[in-house]
Every structure is written in C-alpha cells, then in structure tokens.
GROMACS .gro file of N, CA and C in nm:
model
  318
    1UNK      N    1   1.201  -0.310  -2.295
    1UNK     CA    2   1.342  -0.281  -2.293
    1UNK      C    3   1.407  -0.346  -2.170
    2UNK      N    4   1.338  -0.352  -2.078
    2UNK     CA    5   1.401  -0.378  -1.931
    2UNK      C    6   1.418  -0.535  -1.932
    3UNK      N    7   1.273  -0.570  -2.024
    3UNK     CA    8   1.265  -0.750  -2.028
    3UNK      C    9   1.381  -0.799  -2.085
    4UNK      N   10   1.394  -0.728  -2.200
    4UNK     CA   11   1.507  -0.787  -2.279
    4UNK      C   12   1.625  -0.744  -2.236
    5UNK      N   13   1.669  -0.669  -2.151
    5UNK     CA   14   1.820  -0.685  -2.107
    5UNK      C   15   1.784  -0.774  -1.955
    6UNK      N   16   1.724  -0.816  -1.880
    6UNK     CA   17   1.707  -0.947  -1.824
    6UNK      C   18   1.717  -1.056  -1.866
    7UNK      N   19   1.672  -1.054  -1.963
    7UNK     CA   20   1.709  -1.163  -2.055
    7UNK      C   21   1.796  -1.188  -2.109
    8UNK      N   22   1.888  -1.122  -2.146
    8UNK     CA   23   1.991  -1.129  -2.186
    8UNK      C   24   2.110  -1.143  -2.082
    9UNK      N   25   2.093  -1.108  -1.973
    9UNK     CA   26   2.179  -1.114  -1.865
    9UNK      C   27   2.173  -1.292  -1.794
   10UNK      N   28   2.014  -1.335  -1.804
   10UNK     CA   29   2.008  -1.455  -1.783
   10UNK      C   30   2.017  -1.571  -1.933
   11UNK      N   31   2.089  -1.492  -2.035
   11UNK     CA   32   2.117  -1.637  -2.099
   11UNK      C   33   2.164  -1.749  -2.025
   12UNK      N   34   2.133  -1.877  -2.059
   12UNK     CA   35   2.185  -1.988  -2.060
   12UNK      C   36   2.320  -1.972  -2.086
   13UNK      N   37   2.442  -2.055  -2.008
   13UNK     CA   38   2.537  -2.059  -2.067
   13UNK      C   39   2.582  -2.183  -2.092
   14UNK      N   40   2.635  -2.140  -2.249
   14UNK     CA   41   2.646  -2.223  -2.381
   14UNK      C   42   2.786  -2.250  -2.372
   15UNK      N   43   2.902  -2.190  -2.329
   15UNK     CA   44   3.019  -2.237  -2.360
   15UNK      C   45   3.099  -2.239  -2.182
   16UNK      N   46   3.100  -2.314  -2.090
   16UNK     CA   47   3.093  -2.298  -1.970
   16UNK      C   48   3.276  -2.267  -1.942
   17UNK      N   49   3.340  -2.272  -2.043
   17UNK     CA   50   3.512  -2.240  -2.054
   17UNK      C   51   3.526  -2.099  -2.053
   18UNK      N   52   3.412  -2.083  -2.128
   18UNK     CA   53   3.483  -1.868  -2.166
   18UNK      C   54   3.374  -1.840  -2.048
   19UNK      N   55   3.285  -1.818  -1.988
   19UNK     CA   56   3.274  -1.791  -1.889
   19UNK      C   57   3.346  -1.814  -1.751
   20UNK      N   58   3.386  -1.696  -1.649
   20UNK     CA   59   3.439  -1.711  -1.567
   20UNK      C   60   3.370  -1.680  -1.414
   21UNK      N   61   3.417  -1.776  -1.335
   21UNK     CA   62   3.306  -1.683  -1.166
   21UNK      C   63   3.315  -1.536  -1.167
   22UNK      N   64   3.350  -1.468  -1.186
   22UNK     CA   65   3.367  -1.377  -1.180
   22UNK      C   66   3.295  -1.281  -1.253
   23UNK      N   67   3.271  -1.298  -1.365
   23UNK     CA   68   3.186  -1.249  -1.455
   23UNK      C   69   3.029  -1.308  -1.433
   24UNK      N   70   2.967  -1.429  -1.393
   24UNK     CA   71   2.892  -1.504  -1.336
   24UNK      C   72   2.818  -1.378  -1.192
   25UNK      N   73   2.911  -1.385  -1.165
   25UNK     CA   74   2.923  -1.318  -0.990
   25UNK      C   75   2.846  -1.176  -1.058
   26UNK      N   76   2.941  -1.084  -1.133
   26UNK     CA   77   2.874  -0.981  -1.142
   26UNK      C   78   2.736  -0.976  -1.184
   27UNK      N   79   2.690  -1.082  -1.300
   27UNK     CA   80   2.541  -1.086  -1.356
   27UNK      C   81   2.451  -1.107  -1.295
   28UNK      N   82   2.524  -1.232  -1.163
   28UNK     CA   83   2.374  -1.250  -1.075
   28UNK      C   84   2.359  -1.118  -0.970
   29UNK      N   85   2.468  -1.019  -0.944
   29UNK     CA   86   2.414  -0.909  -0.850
   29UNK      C   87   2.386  -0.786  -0.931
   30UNK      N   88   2.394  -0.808  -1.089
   30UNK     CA   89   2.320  -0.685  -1.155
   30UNK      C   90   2.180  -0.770  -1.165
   31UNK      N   91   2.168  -0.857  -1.188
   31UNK     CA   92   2.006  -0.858  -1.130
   31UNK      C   93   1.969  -0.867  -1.062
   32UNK      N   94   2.008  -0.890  -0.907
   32UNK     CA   95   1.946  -0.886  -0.784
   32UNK      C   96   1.937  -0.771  -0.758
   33UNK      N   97   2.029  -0.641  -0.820
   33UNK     CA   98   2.006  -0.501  -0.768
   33UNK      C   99   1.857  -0.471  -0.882
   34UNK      N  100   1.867  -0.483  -0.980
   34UNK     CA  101   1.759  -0.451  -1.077
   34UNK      C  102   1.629  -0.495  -0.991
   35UNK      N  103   1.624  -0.627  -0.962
   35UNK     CA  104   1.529  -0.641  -0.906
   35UNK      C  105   1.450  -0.616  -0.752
   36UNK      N  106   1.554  -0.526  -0.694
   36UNK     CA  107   1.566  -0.480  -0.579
   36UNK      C  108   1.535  -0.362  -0.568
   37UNK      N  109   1.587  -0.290  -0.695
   37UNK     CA  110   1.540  -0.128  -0.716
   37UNK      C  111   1.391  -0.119  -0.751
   38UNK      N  112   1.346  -0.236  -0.868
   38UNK     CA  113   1.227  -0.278  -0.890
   38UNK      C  114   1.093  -0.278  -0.736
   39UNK      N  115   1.151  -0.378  -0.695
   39UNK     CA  116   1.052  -0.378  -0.547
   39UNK      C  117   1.036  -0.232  -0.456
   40UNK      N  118   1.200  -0.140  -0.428
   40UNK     CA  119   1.173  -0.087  -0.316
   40UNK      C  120   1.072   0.060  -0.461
   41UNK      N  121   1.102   0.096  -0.555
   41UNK     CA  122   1.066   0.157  -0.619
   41UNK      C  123   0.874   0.080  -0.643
   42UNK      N  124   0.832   0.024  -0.637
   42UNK     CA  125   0.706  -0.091  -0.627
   42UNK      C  126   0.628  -0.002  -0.476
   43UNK      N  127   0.743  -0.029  -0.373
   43UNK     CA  128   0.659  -0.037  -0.213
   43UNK      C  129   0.678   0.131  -0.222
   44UNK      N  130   0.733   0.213  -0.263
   44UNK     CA  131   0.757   0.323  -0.213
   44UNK      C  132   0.712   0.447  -0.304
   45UNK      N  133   0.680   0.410  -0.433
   45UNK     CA  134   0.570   0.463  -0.459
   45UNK      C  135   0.408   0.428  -0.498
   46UNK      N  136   0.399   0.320  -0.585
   46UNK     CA  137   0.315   0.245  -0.623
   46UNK      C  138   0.202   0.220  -0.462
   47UNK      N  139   0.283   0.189  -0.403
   47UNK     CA  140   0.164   0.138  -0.260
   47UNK      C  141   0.123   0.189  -0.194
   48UNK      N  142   0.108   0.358  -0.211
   48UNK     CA  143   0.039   0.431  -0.157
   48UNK      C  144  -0.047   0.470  -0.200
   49UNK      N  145  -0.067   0.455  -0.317
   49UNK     CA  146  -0.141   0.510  -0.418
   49UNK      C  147  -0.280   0.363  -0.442
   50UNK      N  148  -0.179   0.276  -0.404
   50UNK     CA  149  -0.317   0.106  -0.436
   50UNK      C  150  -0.381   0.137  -0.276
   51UNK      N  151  -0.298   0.175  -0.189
   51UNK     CA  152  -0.356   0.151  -0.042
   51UNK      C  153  -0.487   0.242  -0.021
   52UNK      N  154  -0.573   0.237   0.090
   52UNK     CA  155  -0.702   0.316   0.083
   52UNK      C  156  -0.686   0.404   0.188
   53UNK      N  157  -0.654   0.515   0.213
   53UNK     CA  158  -0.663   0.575   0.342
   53UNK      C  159  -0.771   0.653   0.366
   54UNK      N  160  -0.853   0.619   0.475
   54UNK     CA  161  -0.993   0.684   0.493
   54UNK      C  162  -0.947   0.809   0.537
   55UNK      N  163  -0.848   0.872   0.580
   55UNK     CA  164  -0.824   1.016   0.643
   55UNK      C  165  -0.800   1.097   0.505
   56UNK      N  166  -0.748   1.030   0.405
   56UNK     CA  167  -0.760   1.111   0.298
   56UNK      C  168  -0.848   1.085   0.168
   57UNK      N  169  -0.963   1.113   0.211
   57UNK     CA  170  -1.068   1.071   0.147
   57UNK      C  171  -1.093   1.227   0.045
   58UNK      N  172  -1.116   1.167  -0.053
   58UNK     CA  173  -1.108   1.335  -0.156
   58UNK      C  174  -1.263   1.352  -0.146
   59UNK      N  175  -1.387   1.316  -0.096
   59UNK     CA  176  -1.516   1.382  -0.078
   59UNK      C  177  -1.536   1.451   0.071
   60UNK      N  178  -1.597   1.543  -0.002
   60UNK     CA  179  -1.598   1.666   0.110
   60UNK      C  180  -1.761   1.664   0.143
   61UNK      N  181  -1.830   1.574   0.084
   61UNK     CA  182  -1.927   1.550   0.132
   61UNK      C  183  -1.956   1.426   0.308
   62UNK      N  184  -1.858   1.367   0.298
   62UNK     CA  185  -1.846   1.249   0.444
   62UNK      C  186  -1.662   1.299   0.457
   63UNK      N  187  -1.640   1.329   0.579
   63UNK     CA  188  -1.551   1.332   0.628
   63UNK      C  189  -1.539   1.266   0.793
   64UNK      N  190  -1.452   1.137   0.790
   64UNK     CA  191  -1.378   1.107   0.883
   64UNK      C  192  -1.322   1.187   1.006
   65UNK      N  193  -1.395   1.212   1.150
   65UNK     CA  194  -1.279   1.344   1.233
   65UNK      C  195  -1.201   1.284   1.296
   66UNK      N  196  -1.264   1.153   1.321
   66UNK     CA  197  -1.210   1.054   1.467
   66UNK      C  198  -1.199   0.920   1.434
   67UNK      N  199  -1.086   0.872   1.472
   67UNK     CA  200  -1.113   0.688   1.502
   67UNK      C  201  -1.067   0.628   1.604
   68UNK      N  202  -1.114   0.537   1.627
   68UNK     CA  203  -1.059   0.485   1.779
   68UNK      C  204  -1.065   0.327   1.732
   69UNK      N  205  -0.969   0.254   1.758
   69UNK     CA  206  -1.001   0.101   1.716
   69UNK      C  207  -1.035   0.054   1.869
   70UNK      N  208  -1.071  -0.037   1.863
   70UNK     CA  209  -1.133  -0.087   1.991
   70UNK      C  210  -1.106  -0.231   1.982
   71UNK      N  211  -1.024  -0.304   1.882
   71UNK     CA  212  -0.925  -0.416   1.883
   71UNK      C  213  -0.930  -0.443   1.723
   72UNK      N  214  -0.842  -0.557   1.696
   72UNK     CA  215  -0.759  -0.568   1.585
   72UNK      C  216  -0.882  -0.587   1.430
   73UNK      N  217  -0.993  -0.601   1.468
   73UNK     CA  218  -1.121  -0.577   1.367
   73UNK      C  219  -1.268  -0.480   1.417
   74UNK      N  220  -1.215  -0.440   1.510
   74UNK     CA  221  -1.346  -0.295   1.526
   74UNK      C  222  -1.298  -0.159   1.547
   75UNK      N  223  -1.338  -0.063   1.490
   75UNK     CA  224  -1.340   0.064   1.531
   75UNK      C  225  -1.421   0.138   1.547
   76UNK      N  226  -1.444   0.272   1.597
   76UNK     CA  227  -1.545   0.364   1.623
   76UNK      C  228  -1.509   0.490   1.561
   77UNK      N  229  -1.593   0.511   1.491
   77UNK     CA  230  -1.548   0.625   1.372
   77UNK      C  231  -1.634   0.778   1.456
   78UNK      N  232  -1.556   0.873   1.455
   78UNK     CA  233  -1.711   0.991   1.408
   78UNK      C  234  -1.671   1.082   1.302
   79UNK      N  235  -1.769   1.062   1.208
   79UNK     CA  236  -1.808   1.122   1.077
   79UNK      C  237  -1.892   1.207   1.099
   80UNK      N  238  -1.868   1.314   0.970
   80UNK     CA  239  -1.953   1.414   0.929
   80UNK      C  240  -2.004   1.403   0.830
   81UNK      N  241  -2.127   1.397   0.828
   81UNK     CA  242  -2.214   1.445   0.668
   81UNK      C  243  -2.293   1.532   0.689
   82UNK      N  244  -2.267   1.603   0.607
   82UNK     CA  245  -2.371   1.735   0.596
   82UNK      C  246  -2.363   1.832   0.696
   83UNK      N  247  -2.235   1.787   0.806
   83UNK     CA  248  -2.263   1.896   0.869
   83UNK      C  249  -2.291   1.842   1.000
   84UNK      N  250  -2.345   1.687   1.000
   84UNK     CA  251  -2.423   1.636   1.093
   84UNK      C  252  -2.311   1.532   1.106
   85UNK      N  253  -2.279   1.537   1.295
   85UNK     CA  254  -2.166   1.455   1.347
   85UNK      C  255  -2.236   1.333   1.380
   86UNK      N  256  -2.191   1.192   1.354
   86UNK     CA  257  -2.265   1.076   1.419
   86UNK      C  258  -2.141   1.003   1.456
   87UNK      N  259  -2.160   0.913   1.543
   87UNK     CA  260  -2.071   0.780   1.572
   87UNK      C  261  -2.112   0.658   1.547
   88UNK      N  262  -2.053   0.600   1.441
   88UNK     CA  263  -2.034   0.501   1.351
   88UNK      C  264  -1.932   0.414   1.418
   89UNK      N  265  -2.018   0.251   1.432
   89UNK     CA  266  -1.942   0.157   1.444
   89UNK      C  267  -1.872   0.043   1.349
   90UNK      N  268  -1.729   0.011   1.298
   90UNK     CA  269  -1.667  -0.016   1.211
   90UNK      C  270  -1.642  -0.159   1.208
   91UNK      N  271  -1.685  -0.280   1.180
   91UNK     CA  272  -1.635  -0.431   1.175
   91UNK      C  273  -1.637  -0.469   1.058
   92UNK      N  274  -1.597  -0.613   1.100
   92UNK     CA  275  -1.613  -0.713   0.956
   92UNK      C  276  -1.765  -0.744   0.900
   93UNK      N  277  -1.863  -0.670   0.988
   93UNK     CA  278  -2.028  -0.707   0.913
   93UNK      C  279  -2.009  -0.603   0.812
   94UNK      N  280  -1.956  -0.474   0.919
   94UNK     CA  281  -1.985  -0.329   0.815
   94UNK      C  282  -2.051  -0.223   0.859
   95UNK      N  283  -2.058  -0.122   0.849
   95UNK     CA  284  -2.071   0.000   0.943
   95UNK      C  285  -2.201  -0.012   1.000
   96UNK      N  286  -2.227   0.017   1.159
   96UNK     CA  287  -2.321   0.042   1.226
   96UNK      C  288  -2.330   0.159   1.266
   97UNK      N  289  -2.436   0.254   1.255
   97UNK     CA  290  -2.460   0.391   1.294
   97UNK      C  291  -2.493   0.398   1.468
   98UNK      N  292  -2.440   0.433   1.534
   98UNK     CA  293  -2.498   0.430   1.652
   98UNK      C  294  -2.565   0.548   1.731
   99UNK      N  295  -2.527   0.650   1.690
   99UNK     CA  296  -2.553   0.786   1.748
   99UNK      C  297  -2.582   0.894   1.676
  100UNK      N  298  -2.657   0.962   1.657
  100UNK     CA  299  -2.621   1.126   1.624
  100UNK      C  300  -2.527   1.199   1.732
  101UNK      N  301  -2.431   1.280   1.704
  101UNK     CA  302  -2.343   1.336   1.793
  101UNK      C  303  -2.427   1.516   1.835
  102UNK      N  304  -2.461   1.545   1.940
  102UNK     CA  305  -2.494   1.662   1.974
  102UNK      C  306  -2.414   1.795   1.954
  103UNK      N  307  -2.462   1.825   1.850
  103UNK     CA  308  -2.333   1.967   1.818
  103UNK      C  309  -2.258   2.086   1.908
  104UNK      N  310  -2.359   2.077   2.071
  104UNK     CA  311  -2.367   2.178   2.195
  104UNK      C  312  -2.251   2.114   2.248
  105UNK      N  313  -2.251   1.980   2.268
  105UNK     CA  314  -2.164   1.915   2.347
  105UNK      C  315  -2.032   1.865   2.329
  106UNK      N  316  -1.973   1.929   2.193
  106UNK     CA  317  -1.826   1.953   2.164
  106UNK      C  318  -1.735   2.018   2.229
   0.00000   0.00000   0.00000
C-alpha cells in the first residue's frame, strides 16, 4: 500500500503544462516527510531491538555486573556464572578468563 502511493506520487510527468511548481513542491516534501517518518520510526524503534546489549541479557544463567573498557577495543568484564564471580578479558581475539573473583573480598 505504502509502495504504491510512492509511486504514484513519483509518476513521471507526462504533460509538463498542467503541472505546476507548486504542486511539484508539495509532492517532493510529501515524500521527503514519508521518508523521514520512515527512518526516524526505523532508528527509534527497530534499532534497539537489532542492537545487542550485554546488560540486558535475558539468561540468568551468566550475568554481566561490571565493565570497564580499557580503550576503544578492550574491556574488562566481571561475570557471574553459577554464582561464581570471575574477571573476563574482552577484545577483538575474544574473551580471556583471567581470574576467579574471591567472594570474601567484595
């Protein structure tokens, strides 16, 4: 439905006399708004939903408590599994375990 009234808004024009700027004018900013509502409606719901956020991770088996980036491709995570806190190192190879975290020393 949406294609075809785009389409129809971008006919070709066939008789360039009975068209006027004015009428011209309005068609090209009913589709620049269409396609404007399109995008911010795109980024503002759609892209949260494609994006990955590790803080809202729906398993309750590994949970995320901490992150710390430590520059623009490493971070230092500490995770829980099972109960059991470790510190996990985050790059472009891919996670390195580095520690068990001592549960006394929280």
């Amino acid at each position: 439905m949406l294609l075809s009234f785009l389409l129809q808004i971008a006919e070709p024009v066939s008789a360039p006399a009975e068209m006027s700027f004015g009428w011209l004018l309005v068609k090209t900013l009913l589709a620049m708004t269409v396609i404007l509502s399109l995008a911010v409606l795109f980024i503002k719901y759609l892209m949260p939903k494609l994006s990955v956020n590790m803080s809202r991770s729906g398993s309750q088996l590994i949970k995320i408590l901490d992150r710390l980036p430590v520059d623009a491709r490493r971070s230092l995570l500490v995770i829980e599994v099972n109960g059991q806190k470790s510190l996990v190192g985050l790059s472009d190879a891919g996670f390195t375990h580095l520690m068990k975290l001592d549960p006394k020393g929280e």
